[in-house]
JSON list of C-alpha atoms in Angstrom, two decimals:
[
{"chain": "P", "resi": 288, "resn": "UNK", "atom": "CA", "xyz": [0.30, 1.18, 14.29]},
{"chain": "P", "resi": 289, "resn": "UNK", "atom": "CA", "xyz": [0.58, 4.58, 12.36]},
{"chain": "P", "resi": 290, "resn": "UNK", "atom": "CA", "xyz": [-1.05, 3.04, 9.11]},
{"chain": "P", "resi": 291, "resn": "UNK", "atom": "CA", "xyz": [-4.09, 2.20, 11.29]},
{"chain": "P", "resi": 292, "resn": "UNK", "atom": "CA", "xyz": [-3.94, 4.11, 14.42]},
{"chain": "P", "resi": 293, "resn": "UNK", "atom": "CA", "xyz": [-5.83, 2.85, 17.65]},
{"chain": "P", "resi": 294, "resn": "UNK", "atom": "CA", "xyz": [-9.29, 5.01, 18.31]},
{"chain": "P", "resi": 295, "resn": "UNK", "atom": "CA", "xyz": [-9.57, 3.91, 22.01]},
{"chain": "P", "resi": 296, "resn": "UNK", "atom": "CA", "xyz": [-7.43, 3.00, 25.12]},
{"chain": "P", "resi": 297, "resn": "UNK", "atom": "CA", "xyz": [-8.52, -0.74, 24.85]},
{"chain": "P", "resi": 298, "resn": "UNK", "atom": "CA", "xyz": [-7.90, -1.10, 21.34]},
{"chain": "P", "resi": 299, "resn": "UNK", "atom": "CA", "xyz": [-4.01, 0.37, 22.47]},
{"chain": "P", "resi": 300, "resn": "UNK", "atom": "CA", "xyz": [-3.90, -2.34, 25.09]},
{"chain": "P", "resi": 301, "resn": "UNK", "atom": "CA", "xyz": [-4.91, -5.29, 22.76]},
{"chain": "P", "resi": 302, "resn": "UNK", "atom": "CA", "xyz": [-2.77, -4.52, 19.66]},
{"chain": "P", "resi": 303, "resn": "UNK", "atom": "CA", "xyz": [0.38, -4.13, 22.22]},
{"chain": "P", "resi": 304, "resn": "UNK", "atom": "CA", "xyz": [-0.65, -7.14, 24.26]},
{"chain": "P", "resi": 305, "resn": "UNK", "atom": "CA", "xyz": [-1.38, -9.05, 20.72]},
{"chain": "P", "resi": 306, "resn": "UNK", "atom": "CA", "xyz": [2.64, -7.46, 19.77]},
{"chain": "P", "resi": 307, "resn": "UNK", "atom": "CA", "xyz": [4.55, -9.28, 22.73]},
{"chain": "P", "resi": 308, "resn": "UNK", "atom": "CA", "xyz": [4.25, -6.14, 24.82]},
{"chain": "P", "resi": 309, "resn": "UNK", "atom": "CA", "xyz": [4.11, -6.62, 28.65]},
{"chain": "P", "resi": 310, "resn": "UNK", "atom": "CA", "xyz": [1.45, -4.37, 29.92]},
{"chain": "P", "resi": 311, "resn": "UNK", "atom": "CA", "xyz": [2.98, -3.37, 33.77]},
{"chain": "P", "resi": 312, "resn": "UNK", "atom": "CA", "xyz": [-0.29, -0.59, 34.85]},
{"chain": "P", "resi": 313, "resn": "UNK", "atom": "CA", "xyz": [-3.53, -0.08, 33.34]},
{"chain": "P", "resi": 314, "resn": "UNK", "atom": "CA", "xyz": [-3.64, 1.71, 29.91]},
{"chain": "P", "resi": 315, "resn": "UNK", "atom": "CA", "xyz": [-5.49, 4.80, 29.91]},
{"chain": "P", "resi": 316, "resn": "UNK", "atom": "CA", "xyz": [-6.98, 8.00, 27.64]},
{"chain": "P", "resi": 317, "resn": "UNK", "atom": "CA", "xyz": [-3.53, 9.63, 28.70]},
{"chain": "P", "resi": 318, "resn": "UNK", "atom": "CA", "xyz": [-1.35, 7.03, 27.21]},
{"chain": "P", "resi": 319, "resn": "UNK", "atom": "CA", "xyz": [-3.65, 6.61, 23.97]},
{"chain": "P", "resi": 320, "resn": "UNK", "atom": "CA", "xyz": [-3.17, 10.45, 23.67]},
{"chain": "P", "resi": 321, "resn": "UNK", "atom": "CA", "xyz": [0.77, 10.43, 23.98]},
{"chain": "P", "resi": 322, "resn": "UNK", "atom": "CA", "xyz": [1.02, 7.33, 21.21]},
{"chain": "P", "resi": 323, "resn": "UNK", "atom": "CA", "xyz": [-1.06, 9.07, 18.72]},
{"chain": "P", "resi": 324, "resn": "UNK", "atom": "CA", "xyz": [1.06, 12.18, 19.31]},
{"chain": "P", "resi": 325, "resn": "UNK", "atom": "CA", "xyz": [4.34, 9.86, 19.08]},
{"chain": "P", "resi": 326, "resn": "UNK", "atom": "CA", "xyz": [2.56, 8.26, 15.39]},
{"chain": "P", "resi": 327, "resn": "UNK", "atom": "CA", "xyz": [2.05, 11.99, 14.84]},
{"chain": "P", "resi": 328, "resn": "UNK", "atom": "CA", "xyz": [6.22, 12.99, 14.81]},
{"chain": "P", "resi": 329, "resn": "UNK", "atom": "CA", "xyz": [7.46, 9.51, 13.75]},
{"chain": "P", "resi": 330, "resn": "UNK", "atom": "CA", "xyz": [4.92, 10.60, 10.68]},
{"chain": "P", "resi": 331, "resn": "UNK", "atom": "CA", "xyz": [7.32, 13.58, 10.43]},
{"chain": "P", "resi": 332, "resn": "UNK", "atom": "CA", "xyz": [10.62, 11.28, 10.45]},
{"chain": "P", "resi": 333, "resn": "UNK", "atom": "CA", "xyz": [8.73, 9.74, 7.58]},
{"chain": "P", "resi": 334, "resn": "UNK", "atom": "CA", "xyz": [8.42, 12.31, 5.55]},
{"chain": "P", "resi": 335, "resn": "UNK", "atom": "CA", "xyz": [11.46, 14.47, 6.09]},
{"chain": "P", "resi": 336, "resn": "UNK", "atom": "CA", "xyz": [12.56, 15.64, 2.89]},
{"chain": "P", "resi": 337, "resn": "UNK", "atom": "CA", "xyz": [16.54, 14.98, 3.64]},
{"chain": "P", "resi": 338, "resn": "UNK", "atom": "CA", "xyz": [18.75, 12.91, 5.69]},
{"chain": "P", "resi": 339, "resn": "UNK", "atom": "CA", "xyz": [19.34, 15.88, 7.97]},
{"chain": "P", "resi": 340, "resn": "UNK", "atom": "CA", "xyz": [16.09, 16.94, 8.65]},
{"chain": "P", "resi": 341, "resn": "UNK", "atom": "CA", "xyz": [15.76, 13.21, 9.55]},
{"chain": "P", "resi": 342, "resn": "UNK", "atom": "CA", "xyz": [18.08, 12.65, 12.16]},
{"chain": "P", "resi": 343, "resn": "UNK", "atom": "CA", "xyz": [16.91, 16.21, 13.53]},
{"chain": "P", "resi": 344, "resn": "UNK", "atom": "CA", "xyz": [13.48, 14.76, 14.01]},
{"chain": "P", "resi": 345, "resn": "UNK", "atom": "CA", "xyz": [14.38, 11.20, 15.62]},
{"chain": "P", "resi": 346, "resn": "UNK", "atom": "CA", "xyz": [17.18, 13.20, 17.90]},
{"chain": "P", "resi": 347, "resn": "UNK", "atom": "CA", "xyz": [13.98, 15.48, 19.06]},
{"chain": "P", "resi": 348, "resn": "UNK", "atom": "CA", "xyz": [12.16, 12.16, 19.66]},
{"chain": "P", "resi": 349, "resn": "UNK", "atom": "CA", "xyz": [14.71, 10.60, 21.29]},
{"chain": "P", "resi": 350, "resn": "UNK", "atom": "CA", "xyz": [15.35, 13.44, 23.90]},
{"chain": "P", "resi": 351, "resn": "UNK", "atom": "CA", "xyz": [11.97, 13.73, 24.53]},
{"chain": "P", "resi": 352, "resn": "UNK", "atom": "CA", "xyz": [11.52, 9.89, 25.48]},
{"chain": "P", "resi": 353, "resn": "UNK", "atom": "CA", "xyz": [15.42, 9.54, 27.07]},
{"chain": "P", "resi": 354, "resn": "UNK", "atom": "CA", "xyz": [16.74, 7.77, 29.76]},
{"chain": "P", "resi": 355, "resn": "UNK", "atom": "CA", "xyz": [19.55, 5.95, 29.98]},
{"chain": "P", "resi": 356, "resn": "UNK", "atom": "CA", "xyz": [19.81, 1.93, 29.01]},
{"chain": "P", "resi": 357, "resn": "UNK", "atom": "CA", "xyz": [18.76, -0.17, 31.67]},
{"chain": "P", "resi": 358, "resn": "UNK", "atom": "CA", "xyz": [19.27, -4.12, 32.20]},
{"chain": "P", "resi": 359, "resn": "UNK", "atom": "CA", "xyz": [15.89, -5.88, 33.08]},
{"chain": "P", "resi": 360, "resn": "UNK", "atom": "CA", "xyz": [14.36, -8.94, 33.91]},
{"chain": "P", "resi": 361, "resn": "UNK", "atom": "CA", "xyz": [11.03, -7.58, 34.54]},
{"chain": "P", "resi": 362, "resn": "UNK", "atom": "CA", "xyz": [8.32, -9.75, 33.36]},
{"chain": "P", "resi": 363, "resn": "UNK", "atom": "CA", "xyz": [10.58, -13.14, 34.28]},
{"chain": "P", "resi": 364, "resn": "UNK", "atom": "CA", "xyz": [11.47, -13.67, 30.78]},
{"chain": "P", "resi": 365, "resn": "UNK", "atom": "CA", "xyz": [15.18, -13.47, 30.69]},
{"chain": "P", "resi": 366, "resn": "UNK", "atom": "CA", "xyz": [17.27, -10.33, 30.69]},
{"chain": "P", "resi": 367, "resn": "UNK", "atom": "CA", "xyz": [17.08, -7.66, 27.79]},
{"chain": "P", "resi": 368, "resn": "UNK", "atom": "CA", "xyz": [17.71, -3.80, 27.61]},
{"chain": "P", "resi": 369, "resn": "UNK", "atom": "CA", "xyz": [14.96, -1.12, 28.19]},
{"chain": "P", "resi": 370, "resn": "UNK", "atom": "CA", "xyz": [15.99, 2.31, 26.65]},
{"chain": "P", "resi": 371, "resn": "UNK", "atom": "CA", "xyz": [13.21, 3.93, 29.51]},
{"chain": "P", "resi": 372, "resn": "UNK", "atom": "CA", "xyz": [12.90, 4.53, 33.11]},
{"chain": "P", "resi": 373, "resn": "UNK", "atom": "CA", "xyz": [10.92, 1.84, 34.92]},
{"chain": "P", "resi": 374, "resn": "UNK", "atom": "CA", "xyz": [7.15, 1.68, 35.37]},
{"chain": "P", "resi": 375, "resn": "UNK", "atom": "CA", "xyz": [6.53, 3.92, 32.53]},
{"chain": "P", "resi": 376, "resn": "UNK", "atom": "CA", "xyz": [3.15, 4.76, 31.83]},
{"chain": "P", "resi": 377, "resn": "UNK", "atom": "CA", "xyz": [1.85, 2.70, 27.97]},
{"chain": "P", "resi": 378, "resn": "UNK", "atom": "CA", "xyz": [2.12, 6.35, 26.00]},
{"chain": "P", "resi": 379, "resn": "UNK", "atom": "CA", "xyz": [5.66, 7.33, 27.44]},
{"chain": "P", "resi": 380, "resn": "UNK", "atom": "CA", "xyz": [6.76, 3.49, 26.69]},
{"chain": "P", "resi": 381, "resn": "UNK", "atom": "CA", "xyz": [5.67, 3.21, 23.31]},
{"chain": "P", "resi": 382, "resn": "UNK", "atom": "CA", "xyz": [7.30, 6.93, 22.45]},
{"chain": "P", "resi": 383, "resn": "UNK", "atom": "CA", "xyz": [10.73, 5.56, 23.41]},
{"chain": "P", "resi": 384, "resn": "UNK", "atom": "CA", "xyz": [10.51, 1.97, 21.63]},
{"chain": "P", "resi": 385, "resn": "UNK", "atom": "CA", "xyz": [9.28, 3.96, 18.48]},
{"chain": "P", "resi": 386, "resn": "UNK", "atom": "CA", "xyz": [12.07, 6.46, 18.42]},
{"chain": "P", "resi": 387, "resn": "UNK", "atom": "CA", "xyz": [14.72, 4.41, 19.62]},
{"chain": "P", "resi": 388, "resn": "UNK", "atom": "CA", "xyz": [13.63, 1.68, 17.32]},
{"chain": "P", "resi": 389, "resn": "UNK", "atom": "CA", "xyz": [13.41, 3.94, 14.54]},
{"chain": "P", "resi": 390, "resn": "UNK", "atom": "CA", "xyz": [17.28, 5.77, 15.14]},
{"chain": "P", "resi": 391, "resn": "UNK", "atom": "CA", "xyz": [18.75, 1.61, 15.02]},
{"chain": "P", "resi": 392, "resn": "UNK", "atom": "CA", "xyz": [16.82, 1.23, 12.03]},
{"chain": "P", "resi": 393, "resn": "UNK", "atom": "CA", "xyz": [18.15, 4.34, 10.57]},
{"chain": "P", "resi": 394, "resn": "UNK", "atom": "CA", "xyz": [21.42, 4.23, 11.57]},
{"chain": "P", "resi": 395, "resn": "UNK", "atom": "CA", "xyz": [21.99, 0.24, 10.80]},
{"chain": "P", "resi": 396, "resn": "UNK", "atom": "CA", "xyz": [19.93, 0.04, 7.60]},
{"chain": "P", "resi": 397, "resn": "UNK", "atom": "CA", "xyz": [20.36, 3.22, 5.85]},
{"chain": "P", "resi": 398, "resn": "UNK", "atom": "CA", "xyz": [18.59, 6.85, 6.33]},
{"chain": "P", "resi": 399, "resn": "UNK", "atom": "CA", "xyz": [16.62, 5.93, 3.39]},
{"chain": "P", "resi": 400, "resn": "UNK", "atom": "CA", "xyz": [15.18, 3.04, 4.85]},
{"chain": "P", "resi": 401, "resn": "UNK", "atom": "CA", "xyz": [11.85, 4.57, 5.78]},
{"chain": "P", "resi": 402, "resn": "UNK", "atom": "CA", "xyz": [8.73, 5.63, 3.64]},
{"chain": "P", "resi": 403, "resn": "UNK", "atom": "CA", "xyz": [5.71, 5.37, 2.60]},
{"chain": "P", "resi": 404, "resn": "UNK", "atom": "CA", "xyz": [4.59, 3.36, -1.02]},
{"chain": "P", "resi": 405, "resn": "UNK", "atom": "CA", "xyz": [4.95, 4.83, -4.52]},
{"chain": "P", "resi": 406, "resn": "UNK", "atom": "CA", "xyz": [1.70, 3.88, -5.66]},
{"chain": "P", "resi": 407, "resn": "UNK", "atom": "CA", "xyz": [-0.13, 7.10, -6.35]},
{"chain": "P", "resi": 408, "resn": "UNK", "atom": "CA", "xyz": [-3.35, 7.24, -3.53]},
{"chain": "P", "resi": 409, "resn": "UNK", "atom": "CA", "xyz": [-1.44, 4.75, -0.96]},
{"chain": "P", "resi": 410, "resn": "UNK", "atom": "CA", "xyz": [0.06, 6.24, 1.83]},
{"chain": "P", "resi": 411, "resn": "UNK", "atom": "CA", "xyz": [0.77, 2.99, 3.84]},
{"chain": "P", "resi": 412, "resn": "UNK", "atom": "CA", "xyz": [4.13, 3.77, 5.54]},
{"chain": "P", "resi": 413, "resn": "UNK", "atom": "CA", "xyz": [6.69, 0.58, 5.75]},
{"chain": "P", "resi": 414, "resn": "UNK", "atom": "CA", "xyz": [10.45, -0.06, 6.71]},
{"chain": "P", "resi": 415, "resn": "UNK", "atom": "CA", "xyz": [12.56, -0.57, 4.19]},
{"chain": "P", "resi": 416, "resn": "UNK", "atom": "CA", "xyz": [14.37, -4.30, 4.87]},
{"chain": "P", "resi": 417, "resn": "UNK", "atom": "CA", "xyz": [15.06, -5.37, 1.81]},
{"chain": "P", "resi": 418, "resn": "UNK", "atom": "CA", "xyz": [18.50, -6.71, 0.90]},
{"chain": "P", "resi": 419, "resn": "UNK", "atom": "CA", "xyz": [19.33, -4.02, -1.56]},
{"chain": "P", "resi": 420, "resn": "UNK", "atom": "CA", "xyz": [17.45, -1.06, 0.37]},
{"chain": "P", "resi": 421, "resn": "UNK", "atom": "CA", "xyz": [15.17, -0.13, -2.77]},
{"chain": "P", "resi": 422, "resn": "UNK", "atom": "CA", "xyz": [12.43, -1.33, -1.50]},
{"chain": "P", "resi": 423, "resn": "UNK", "atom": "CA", "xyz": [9.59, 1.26, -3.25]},
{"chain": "P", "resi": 424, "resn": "UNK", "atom": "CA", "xyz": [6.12, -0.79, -2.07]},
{"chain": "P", "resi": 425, "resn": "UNK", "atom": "CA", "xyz": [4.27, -1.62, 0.69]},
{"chain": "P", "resi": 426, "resn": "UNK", "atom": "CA", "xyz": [3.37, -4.65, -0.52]},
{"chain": "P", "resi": 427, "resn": "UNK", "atom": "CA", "xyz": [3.20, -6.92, -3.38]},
{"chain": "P", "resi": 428, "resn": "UNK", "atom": "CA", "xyz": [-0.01, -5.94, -4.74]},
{"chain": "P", "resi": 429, "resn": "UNK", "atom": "CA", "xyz": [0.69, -2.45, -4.38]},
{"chain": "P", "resi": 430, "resn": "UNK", "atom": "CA", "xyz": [4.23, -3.36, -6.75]},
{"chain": "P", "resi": 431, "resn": "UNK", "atom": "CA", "xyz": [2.03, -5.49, -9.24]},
{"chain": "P", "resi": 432, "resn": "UNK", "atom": "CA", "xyz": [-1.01, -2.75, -9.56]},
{"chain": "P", "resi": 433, "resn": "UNK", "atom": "CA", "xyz": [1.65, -0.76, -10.47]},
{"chain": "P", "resi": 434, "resn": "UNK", "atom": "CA", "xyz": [3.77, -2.59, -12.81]},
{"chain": "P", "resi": 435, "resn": "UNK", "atom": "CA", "xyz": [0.09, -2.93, -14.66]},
{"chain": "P", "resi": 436, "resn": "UNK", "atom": "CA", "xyz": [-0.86, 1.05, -14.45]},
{"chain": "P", "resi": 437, "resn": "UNK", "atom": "CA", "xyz": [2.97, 0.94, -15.90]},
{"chain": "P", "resi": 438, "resn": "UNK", "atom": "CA", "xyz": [2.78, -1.66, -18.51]},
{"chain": "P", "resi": 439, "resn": "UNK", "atom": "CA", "xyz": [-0.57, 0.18, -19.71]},
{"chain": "P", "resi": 440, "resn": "UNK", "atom": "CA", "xyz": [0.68, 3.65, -19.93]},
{"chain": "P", "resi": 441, "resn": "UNK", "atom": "CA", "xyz": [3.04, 2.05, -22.26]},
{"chain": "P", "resi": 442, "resn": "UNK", "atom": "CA", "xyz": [0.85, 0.06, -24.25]},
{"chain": "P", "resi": 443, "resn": "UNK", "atom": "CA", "xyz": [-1.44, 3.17, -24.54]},
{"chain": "P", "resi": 444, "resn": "UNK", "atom": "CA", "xyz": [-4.66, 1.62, -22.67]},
{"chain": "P", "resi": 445, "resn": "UNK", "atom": "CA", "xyz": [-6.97, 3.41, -20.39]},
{"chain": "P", "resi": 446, "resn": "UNK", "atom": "CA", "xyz": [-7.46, 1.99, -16.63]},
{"chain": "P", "resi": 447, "resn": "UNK", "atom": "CA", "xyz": [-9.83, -0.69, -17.09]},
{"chain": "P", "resi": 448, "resn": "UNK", "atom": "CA", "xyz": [-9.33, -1.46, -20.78]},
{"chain": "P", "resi": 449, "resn": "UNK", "atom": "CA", "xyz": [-7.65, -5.15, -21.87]},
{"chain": "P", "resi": 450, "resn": "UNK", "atom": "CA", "xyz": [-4.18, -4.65, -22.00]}
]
């Protein structure tokens, strides 16, 4: 969601409906506002320049979208934790699966673990799951157009020319 960021409440609804998310009230302006704002800090976590600075950012996310775990059954799909208060509205809901999500993915994967691509004029931001955690790319074309650029620089060719 932060690499292409929802412009109305609908579009909100459909992309979380479309991600597994149970929808419990109607999504609204408010709750579009609040998960753009949420994009906006987790954007911070992303480019914090040091581990510290990090976990100060997701710890100011995480107290701002707190409550305490909470067993629930609610949409009759078999019991799994919420890390929220119940009947959230979409905004407040999405704030505290973002942090939350991001702190396990921090704290189980590696600090590291979270960036945005090394190609020069991409900044698509991805989680780092790779086995060995050096995961530099967004995505495979974005690794081969730069193994080219590379591979030119070296073989002294402009962008464009033959290799």
């Amino acid at each position: 969601m932060a690499n292409r960021r929802p412009s109305s409440a609908e579009e909100l609804a459909d992309r979380c409906r479309a991600a597994g998310l149970v929808l419990e009230r109607p999504v609204t302006p408010q709750d579009l506002d609040r998960t753009l704002a949420a994009l906006r800090a987790w954007e911070q976590v992303v480019d914090a320049c040091d581990e510290r600075e990090r976990a100060e950012l997701v710890n100011r996310m995480l107290a701002a979208a707190a409550a305490y775990p909470r067993l629930t059954d609610h949409a009759g799909d078999g019991w799994h934790l919420h890390y929220r208060a119940e009947r959230q509205p979409l905004g407040s809901v999405l704030l505290s699966l973002i942090s939350v999500g991001t702190a396990l993915h921090l704290a189980g994967r590696g600090m590291h673990r979270l960036r945005r691509c090394a190609v020069t004029g991409c900044a698509v931001i991805f989680a780092d799951t790779s086995r060995t955690g050096r995961q530099r790319y967004c995505s495979q074309r974005c690794a081969n157009r730069d193994a080219v650029r590379r591979h030119r620089a070296r073989a002294g060719c402009a962008v464009g020319e033959p290799a």
